[in-house]
PDB file of C-alpha atoms in Angstrom:
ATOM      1  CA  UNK A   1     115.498-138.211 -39.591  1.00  0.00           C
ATOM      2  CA  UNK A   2     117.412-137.255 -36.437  1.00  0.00           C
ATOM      3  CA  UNK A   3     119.093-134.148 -36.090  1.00  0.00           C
ATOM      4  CA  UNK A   4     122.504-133.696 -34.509  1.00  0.00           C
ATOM      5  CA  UNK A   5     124.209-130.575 -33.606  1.00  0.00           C
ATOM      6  CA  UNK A   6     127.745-130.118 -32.088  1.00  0.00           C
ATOM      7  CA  UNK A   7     128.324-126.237 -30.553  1.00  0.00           C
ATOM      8  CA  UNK A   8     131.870-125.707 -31.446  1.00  0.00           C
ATOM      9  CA  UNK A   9     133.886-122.880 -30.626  1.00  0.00           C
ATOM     10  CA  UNK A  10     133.938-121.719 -33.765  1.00  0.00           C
ATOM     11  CA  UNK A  11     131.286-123.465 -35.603  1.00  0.00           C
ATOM     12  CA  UNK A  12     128.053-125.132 -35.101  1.00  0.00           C
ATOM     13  CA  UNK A  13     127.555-128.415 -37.371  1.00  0.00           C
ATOM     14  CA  UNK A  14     124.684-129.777 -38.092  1.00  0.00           C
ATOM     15  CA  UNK A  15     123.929-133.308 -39.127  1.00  0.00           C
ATOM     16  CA  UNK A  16     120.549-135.198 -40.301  1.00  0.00           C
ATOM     17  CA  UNK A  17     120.749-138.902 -40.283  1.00  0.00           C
ATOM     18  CA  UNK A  18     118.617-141.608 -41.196  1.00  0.00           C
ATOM     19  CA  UNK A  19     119.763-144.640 -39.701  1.00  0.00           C
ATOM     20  CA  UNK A  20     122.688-144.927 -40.300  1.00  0.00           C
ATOM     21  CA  UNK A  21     123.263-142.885 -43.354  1.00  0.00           C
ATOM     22  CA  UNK A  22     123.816-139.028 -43.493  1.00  0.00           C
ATOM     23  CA  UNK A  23     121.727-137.177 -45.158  1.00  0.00           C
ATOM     24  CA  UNK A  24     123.299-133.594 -44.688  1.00  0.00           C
ATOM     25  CA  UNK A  25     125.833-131.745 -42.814  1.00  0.00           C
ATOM     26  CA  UNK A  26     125.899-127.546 -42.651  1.00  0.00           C
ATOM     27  CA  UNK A  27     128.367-125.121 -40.345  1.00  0.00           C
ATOM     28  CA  UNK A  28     127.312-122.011 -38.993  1.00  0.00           C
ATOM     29  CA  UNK A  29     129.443-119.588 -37.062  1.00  0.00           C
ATOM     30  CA  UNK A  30     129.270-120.093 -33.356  1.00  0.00           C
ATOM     31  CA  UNK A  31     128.146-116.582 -31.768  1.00  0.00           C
ATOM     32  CA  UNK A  32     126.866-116.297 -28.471  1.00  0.00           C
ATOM     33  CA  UNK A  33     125.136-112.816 -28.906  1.00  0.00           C
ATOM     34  CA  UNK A  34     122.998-114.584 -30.896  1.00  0.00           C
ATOM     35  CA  UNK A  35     118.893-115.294 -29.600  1.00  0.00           C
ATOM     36  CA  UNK A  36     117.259-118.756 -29.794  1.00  0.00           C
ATOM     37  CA  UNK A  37     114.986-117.012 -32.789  1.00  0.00           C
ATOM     38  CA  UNK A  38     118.076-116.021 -34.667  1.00  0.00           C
ATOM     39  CA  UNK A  39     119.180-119.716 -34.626  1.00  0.00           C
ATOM     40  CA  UNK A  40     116.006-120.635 -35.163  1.00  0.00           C
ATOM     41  CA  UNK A  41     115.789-119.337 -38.411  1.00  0.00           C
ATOM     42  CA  UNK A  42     119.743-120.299 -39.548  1.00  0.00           C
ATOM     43  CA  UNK A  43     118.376-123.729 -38.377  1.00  0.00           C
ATOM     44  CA  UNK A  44     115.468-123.547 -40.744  1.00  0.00           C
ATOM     45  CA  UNK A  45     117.278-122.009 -43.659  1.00  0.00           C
ATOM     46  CA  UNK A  46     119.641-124.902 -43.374  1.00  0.00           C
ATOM     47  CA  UNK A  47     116.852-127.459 -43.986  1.00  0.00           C
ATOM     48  CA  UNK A  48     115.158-125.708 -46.459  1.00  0.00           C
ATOM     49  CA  UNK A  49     118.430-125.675 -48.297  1.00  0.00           C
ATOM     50  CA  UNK A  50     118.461-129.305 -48.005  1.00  0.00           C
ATOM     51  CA  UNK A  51     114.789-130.008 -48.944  1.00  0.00           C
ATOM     52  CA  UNK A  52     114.427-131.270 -45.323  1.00  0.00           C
ATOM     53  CA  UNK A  53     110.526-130.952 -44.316  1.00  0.00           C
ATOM     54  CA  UNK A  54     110.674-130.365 -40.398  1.00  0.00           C
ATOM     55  CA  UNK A  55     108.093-133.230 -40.007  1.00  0.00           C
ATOM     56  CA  UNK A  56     110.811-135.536 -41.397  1.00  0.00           C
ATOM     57  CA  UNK A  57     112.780-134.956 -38.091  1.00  0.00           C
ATOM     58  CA  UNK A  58     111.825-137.323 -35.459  1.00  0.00           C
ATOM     59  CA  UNK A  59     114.604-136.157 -33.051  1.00  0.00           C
ATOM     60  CA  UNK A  60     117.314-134.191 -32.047  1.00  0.00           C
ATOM     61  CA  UNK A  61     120.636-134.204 -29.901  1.00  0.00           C
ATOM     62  CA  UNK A  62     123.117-131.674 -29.082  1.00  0.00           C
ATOM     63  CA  UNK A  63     126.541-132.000 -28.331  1.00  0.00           C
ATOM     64  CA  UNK A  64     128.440-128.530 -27.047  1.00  0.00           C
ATOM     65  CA  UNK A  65     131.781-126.913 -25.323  1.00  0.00           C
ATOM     66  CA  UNK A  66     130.187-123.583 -25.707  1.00  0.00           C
ATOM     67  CA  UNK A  67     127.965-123.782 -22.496  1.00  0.00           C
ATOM     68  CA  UNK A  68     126.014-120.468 -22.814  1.00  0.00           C
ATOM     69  CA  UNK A  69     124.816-121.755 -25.908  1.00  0.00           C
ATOM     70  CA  UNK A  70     123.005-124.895 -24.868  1.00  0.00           C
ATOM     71  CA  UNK A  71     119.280-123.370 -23.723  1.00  0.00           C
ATOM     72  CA  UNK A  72     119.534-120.980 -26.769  1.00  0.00           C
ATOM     73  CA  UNK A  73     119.972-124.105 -29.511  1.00  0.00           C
ATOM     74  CA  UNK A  74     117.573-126.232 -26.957  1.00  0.00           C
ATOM     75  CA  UNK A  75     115.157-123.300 -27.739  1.00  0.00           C
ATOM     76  CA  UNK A  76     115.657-122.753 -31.040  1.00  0.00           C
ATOM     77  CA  UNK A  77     115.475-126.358 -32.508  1.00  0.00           C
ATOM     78  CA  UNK A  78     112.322-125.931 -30.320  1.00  0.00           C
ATOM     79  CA  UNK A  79     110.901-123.001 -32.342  1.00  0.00           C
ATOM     80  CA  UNK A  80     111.859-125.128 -35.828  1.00  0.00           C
ATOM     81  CA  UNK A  81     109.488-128.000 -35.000  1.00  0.00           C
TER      82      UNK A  81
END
């Protein structure tokens, strides 16, 4: 599975996809107080909520207009796997 996040203004979506097919999607508010651990664990709840092992991701990729948020999610999805 490959995970794809897009940092929106408002919301951060996340995506799993196997091949072509996708698997999930989740929002979470976008909030640039917020620490890489904090994500981290929205991150995680989101899979769990999903029955997504974090072995079963192979990948990731971010897409973002919220600059000050790139290292944190880089970090976080870091701290998930």
């Amino acid at each position: 599975m490959f995970l794809a996040i897009d940092i929106g203004n408002t919301n951060i979506v996340l995506g799993g996809f196997v091949d072509d097919e996708i698997v999930f999607v989740a929002r979470m508010a976008t909030d640039t107080t917020k620490t890489e651990d904090e994500y981290a664990t929205k991150i995680k709840s989101v899979l769990a909520l999903h029955d997504i092992n974090k072995s079963e991701i192979s990948g990731a990729i971010i897409s973002s207009v919220v600059p000050p948020l790139n290292a944190v999610i880089s970090k976080a999805i870091g701290l998930v796997y």
